[in-house]
Amino acid sequence: MVKNLLDGDPIETREWLDAFASLLAASGPDRARFVAEQLFEAALQAGVALAGVEGATGHLLQTPCRNTIPPSAEPDYPGDLALEARIEAINRWNAMVMVLRAKKSAGGVGGHLSSYASIATLYEVGMNHFFRAGSADSPGDMIYFQGHSAEGNYARAFLEGRLIREQLEKFRQETDGQGLSSYPHPWLMPDFWQFATVSLGLGPLQAIYQARFLKYLENRGLLAPSDRKVWVFAGDGEMDEVESVGALTVASREKLNNIIYVVNCNLQRLDGLVRGNGQIIQELEGVFRGAGWHVIKVLWDSHWDVLFEQDKTGRLVVRLSEILDGQLQHASVHGGAAMRELLSADDAELQALLSNYSDEDLARLGRGAHDPVKVYAAYQAAVQQEGPVVILAQGIKGHGVSSAEGRNIAHNQLEMSTDELKAFCERFGLALSDEQLQGPDYYLPDTNDPALQYLQERRKALNGWLPARSVPQNLSMPAVLPLSAFESVLKGSGERTASTTMVFSRILNILLKDGALGKHIVPIFSDEVRTFGMETLFRQIGIYSPSGQQYIPEDRDQLVYYHESTDGQLLEEGITEAGCMASFIAAATSSSVHHLPMIPFFTYYSMFGFQRVGDLIWAAGDMRARGFLIGATAGRTTLEGEGLQHQDGSSLLIASTFPTCRAYDPAFGYEMAVLIRKGLSDMVEQQKDVFYYITAMNEKYVQPPMPEDVEEGICRGMYLVREGREEGQKAQRVQLLGSGAILREVLAAADLLQQDFGVVADVWSVTSFGELRREGESALRARRFGKETGMPWIEVCLSGRAGPVIAATDYVRALPDLVRPYIGQSYTVLGTDGFGRSDTREKLRRFFEVDRFNIVIAALHALSEENGTVVTTDTVREAVKKYHVDADAPNPWDV
Ligand SMILES: Cc1ncc(C[n+]2csc(CCOP(=O)(O)OP(=O)(O)O)c2C)c(N)n1
């Protein structure tokens, strides 16, 4: 940190400033800026360190520790401050009571008292003056509320009459229905919550891409230009999450004038201070300014105004910039005398400055985040900004929650004594009965109470309630094409070979060209379009760039040149799977957020999906996302040379744990076409809140034509792809299950079994072990409770089929193991557990023991353990020898 200096010669300083003021007046801001930059440059050249730019040229990244907007520039407050204070006080009270009562009645369900206490004014000013709900003309502003301040949203909704007492009583008690969810969960409260934010960092990241997606829709002509805003409320601790800061330059690069970050800088997180030995606000200012954001600091409340005015030399501001957050917290907790000591210490000038202030006066010097006048000024400036804006609002964690206020334990505080509740009421001017205090009980004033009337009026003027989520009843959905539209895929590839990724590319093309659906498709990539061989999209639909293409691409003379355009349809996000997921979510929830259905296809290296950005995918499910995740280069042995970090053997297993995800591992192009068609039907025609995860491989082979009557099986999880031919009465039989990349090994194994050992194999393509499991478990549950139930699909398929069952996939064994409970026969699973490594497909499949030969060996071994079998352990040994399998090779997953 560069040392802050005191003004050693105020008269000289004044002369410089006056000179600058007259330059500005006479020559205008451009000239003034030029001269100022020359001065900075000269200082840097001379080795003079400037705050925030040590060793680097550029703008000052940090400004002094005072409010960005001086009192002279504050607009008149347009509301009734007294009534707003009363509304806020009631909300504070009810939020607190809800948590305390839940603790009393339901013990350990928890809640938070302190976070909303610090953010309340920031919400209230927005609710009374800025946040616009949807109307007939516009779907309204998009507000990402701080997840663990949900208590405040519920308290306000109670005051507004949207929630009733019985619901507050069921805060965090949801299983009997009608409860209030702990945090913003659209899945649980679909009419109330719009965005899932409680996994820290995901709200800020989503908000930036949401703001960007709104511009995308407008630039593509799908939505009329609007002044809708995206507001996101984050904690200062939350800013440590890489997701919170990782996409800041997206906003500045794309000149987003519709995003407003509000950071609730109460200086604390869960365990203690965010930066005890530093200054989190100054640090964040540097980060945001460095990323090209406009920063508005709201540090101090109106009580400080006079003091700053009296501080003629700026000594107080210098002192404030030296104070560590840990020191400020200490003084705040320990009262006015401690504050005096901190501010003036042994500095005579500051002591003199504070001499007219009593300790009580000093204790009253508050923080900007709790002063509606300061907050309003900041919001008003923010909505007028031409680029992205952040408001760094300094508050106190647990403001008003007496024993917790500003203390390290604030986050986990869940109790308040009657005396503390009384003190709270006194402080916020709430006149409550003893009964209400003792309860403590909720406070709902009479409907004639001016505060309630005011609140209703304000929300009416801003179009209605927030938060709110809605999908219009009459939302017009595009028609979904019939399966026959994919004829070119369904008929197979003839003599030519193609990978399922190439097939996907063709399917996507058919969708993009469809008159009804085409414009609703949002292809999203994380810098791998060429890897997947889909670069024709560049030219065909254009890469979205709000500034068009201001250069001549070097490949302009090529058919598939790199074409950026303002109305481009392709979201080429650069190398950010998290950013892509945020775009995916924005598109996949567009029906509720923009009242316009969009269908994203995010195609990525499958290893960098569920494993890397799984939490965002989880949030997408919570937000009722509809779209397609295409896990390309999927599988642990299909990718050849790429090795340990790239080869995916687990995404399908993880996907099976995501409630609204339908995960599939197709082997053939026609399976993929059927699945995408089914997904569209689910999401668009039937309006189900599900998303599909489909793997796509880069191994090329002949794509067979679609057999008859397999559609249902493909969608439900398995179908018979080849019936074994019985030759002779005594032939032994096995059931082979294969998936995706390994299905062709399974088919080859069936040939070998027949050819070399006279064993007959029925081969099943299992498109989804996860779906088979989902159905199987539902059936088992129904049986357990004595309910009528149909047979699960896997039982339907395997009933009457003789022989042991062997499954092989390119994924960990736990994936095919998902269906073990529904298989009556012996069941052997082969898979690719352990770390991947680089080599050829053939060698990798041998290494992981999922190649055709190992499948044959597993089938023979399973048969050898059956009663009355003619296959013996000698047969198995013979096969091991015949196929040169090294029985002494180390176990690949035994590490
Ligand atoms: C990804 C993630 N990690 C951990 C948590 C648990 N958690 C909830 S609130 C919190 C502290 C938040 O501090 P801050 O962002 O400063 O917000 P404040 O409550 O101080 O306003 C933590 C760690 C979480 N919700 N999400």
PDB file of C-alpha atoms in Angstrom, residues 526-638:
ATOM      1  CA  SER A 526     -16.147 -22.513 -24.537  1.00  0.00           C
ATOM      2  CA  ASP A 527     -13.560 -21.967 -27.279  1.00  0.00           C
ATOM      3  CA  GLU A 528     -13.844 -25.488 -28.726  1.00  0.00           C
ATOM      4  CA  VAL A 529     -15.941 -24.949 -31.836  1.00  0.00           C
ATOM      5  CA  ARG A 530     -13.059 -26.066 -34.042  1.00  0.00           C
ATOM      6  CA  THR A 531     -12.251 -28.993 -31.745  1.00  0.00           C
ATOM      7  CA  PHE A 532     -15.772 -30.250 -32.363  1.00  0.00           C
ATOM      8  CA  GLY A 533     -15.537 -29.558 -36.095  1.00  0.00           C
ATOM      9  CA  MET A 534     -18.414 -27.089 -36.003  1.00  0.00           C
ATOM     10  CA  GLU A 535     -16.683 -23.990 -37.403  1.00  0.00           C
ATOM     11  CA  THR A 536     -19.211 -23.637 -40.210  1.00  0.00           C
ATOM     12  CA  LEU A 537     -21.373 -22.068 -37.512  1.00  0.00           C
ATOM     13  CA  PHE A 538     -19.083 -19.012 -37.431  1.00  0.00           C
ATOM     14  CA  ARG A 539     -20.132 -17.924 -40.859  1.00  0.00           C
ATOM     15  CA  GLN A 540     -23.569 -19.433 -40.835  1.00  0.00           C
ATOM     16  CA  ILE A 541     -25.040 -17.797 -37.747  1.00  0.00           C
ATOM     17  CA  GLY A 542     -22.298 -15.382 -36.711  1.00  0.00           C
ATOM     18  CA  ILE A 543     -20.530 -14.974 -33.398  1.00  0.00           C
ATOM     19  CA  TYR A 544     -22.337 -12.533 -31.150  1.00  0.00           C
ATOM     20  CA  SER A 545     -20.334  -9.392 -30.507  1.00  0.00           C
ATOM     21  CA  PRO A 546     -22.093  -6.190 -29.464  1.00  0.00           C
ATOM     22  CA  SER A 547     -19.518  -4.150 -31.347  1.00  0.00           C
ATOM     23  CA  GLY A 548     -19.770  -6.175 -34.527  1.00  0.00           C
ATOM     24  CA  GLN A 549     -16.508  -6.885 -36.347  1.00  0.00           C
ATOM     25  CA  GLN A 550     -14.282  -3.845 -36.509  1.00  0.00           C
ATOM     26  CA  TYR A 551     -11.413  -5.565 -38.290  1.00  0.00           C
ATOM     27  CA  ILE A 552     -11.042  -7.622 -41.417  1.00  0.00           C
ATOM     28  CA  PRO A 553     -10.631 -11.210 -40.291  1.00  0.00           C
ATOM     29  CA  GLU A 554      -7.446 -12.682 -41.734  1.00  0.00           C
ATOM     30  CA  ASP A 555      -9.458 -15.641 -43.057  1.00  0.00           C
ATOM     31  CA  ARG A 556     -12.099 -13.436 -44.717  1.00  0.00           C
ATOM     32  CA  ASP A 557     -11.597 -15.164 -48.053  1.00  0.00           C
ATOM     33  CA  GLN A 558     -12.488 -18.553 -46.553  1.00  0.00           C
ATOM     34  CA  LEU A 559     -15.998 -19.918 -46.653  1.00  0.00           C
ATOM     35  CA  VAL A 560     -16.076 -20.418 -42.886  1.00  0.00           C
ATOM     36  CA  TYR A 561     -14.266 -17.298 -41.768  1.00  0.00           C
ATOM     37  CA  TYR A 562     -14.351 -16.034 -38.193  1.00  0.00           C
ATOM     38  CA  HIS A 563     -17.391 -13.851 -38.435  1.00  0.00           C
ATOM     39  CA  GLU A 564     -18.347 -11.645 -35.502  1.00  0.00           C
ATOM     40  CA  SER A 565     -21.554  -9.687 -35.712  1.00  0.00           C
ATOM     41  CA  THR A 566     -23.893  -7.604 -33.596  1.00  0.00           C
ATOM     42  CA  ASP A 567     -26.784  -9.935 -34.264  1.00  0.00           C
ATOM     43  CA  GLY A 568     -24.706 -13.114 -34.144  1.00  0.00           C
ATOM     44  CA  GLN A 569     -26.470 -16.106 -32.684  1.00  0.00           C
ATOM     45  CA  LEU A 570     -23.469 -18.078 -31.464  1.00  0.00           C
ATOM     46  CA  LEU A 571     -22.148 -17.378 -27.993  1.00  0.00           C
ATOM     47  CA  GLU A 572     -18.429 -18.021 -28.275  1.00  0.00           C
ATOM     48  CA  GLU A 573     -17.541 -17.278 -24.680  1.00  0.00           C
ATOM     49  CA  GLY A 574     -13.823 -17.809 -24.682  1.00  0.00           C
ATOM     50  CA  ILE A 575     -12.282 -20.210 -22.235  1.00  0.00           C
ATOM     51  CA  THR A 576     -14.728 -20.117 -19.384  1.00  0.00           C
ATOM     52  CA  GLU A 577     -16.951 -23.070 -18.675  1.00  0.00           C
ATOM     53  CA  ALA A 578     -18.378 -21.142 -15.716  1.00  0.00           C
ATOM     54  CA  GLY A 579     -19.212 -18.189 -17.959  1.00  0.00           C
ATOM     55  CA  CYS A 580     -20.774 -20.532 -20.502  1.00  0.00           C
ATOM     56  CA  MET A 581     -22.895 -22.081 -17.774  1.00  0.00           C
ATOM     57  CA  ALA A 582     -24.012 -18.634 -16.687  1.00  0.00           C
ATOM     58  CA  SER A 583     -25.034 -17.918 -20.292  1.00  0.00           C
ATOM     59  CA  PHE A 584     -26.696 -21.305 -20.439  1.00  0.00           C
ATOM     60  CA  ILE A 585     -28.717 -20.505 -17.321  1.00  0.00           C
ATOM     61  CA  ALA A 586     -29.711 -17.105 -18.665  1.00  0.00           C
ATOM     62  CA  ALA A 587     -30.977 -18.676 -21.885  1.00  0.00           C
ATOM     63  CA  ALA A 588     -32.462 -21.726 -20.197  1.00  0.00           C
ATOM     64  CA  THR A 589     -34.572 -19.589 -17.846  1.00  0.00           C
ATOM     65  CA  SER A 590     -35.547 -17.041 -20.457  1.00  0.00           C
ATOM     66  CA  SER A 591     -39.216 -18.101 -20.424  1.00  0.00           C
ATOM     67  CA  SER A 592     -39.571 -16.824 -16.875  1.00  0.00           C
ATOM     68  CA  VAL A 593     -37.054 -13.958 -16.966  1.00  0.00           C
ATOM     69  CA  HIS A 594     -37.827 -12.517 -20.413  1.00  0.00           C
ATOM     70  CA  HIS A 595     -41.092 -14.233 -21.234  1.00  0.00           C
ATOM     71  CA  LEU A 596     -39.391 -15.536 -24.330  1.00  0.00           C
ATOM     72  CA  PRO A 597     -38.475 -19.230 -24.634  1.00  0.00           C
ATOM     73  CA  MET A 598     -34.877 -19.862 -25.663  1.00  0.00           C
ATOM     74  CA  ILE A 599     -33.163 -23.224 -25.941  1.00  0.00           C
ATOM     75  CA  PRO A 600     -29.435 -23.258 -25.219  1.00  0.00           C
ATOM     76  CA  PHE A 601     -27.062 -25.953 -26.402  1.00  0.00           C
ATOM     77  CA  PHE A 602     -23.843 -25.634 -24.426  1.00  0.00           C
ATOM     78  CA  THR A 603     -21.251 -27.934 -25.981  1.00  0.00           C
ATOM     79  CA  TYR A 604     -18.029 -28.529 -24.082  1.00  0.00           C
ATOM     80  CA  TYR A 605     -15.326 -30.992 -23.175  1.00  0.00           C
ATOM     81  CA  SER A 606     -17.350 -33.318 -20.972  1.00  0.00           C
ATOM     82  CA  MET A 607     -14.623 -33.538 -18.318  1.00  0.00           C
ATOM     83  CA  PHE A 608     -14.957 -29.801 -17.661  1.00  0.00           C
ATOM     84  CA  GLY A 609     -18.682 -29.949 -17.058  1.00  0.00           C
ATOM     85  CA  PHE A 610     -20.250 -31.717 -14.095  1.00  0.00           C
ATOM     86  CA  GLN A 611     -16.836 -32.097 -12.500  1.00  0.00           C
ATOM     87  CA  ARG A 612     -15.793 -28.467 -12.918  1.00  0.00           C
ATOM     88  CA  VAL A 613     -18.980 -26.406 -12.958  1.00  0.00           C
ATOM     89  CA  GLY A 614     -21.302 -28.868 -11.266  1.00  0.00           C
ATOM     90  CA  ASP A 615     -22.547 -26.322  -8.758  1.00  0.00           C
ATOM     91  CA  LEU A 616     -23.703 -24.020 -11.533  1.00  0.00           C
ATOM     92  CA  ILE A 617     -25.483 -26.962 -13.141  1.00  0.00           C
ATOM     93  CA  TRP A 618     -27.117 -27.654  -9.788  1.00  0.00           C
ATOM     94  CA  ALA A 619     -28.260 -24.020  -9.596  1.00  0.00           C
ATOM     95  CA  ALA A 620     -29.598 -24.338 -13.156  1.00  0.00           C
ATOM     96  CA  GLY A 621     -31.782 -27.229 -12.009  1.00  0.00           C
ATOM     97  CA  ASP A 622     -32.992 -25.163  -9.052  1.00  0.00           C
ATOM     98  CA  MET A 623     -33.906 -22.359 -11.465  1.00  0.00           C
ATOM     99  CA  ARG A 624     -35.924 -24.757 -13.610  1.00  0.00           C
ATOM    100  CA  ALA A 625     -33.543 -24.460 -16.524  1.00  0.00           C
ATOM    101  CA  ARG A 626     -34.480 -26.041 -19.830  1.00  0.00           C
ATOM    102  CA  GLY A 627     -31.772 -26.711 -22.364  1.00  0.00           C
ATOM    103  CA  PHE A 628     -29.143 -29.122 -23.575  1.00  0.00           C
ATOM    104  CA  LEU A 629     -25.676 -29.752 -22.225  1.00  0.00           C
ATOM    105  CA  ILE A 630     -23.641 -31.618 -24.787  1.00  0.00           C
ATOM    106  CA  GLY A 631     -20.686 -33.375 -23.199  1.00  0.00           C
ATOM    107  CA  ALA A 632     -18.397 -33.705 -26.167  1.00  0.00           C
ATOM    108  CA  THR A 633     -15.203 -35.775 -26.402  1.00  0.00           C
ATOM    109  CA  ALA A 634     -16.895 -37.833 -23.719  1.00  0.00           C
ATOM    110  CA  GLY A 635     -15.663 -41.075 -22.220  1.00  0.00           C
ATOM    111  CA  ARG A 636     -12.352 -42.157 -20.783  1.00  0.00           C
ATOM    112  CA  THR A 637     -11.021 -44.037 -23.794  1.00  0.00           C
ATOM    113  CA  THR A 638     -12.376 -42.177 -26.801  1.00  0.00           C
TER     114      THR A 638
END
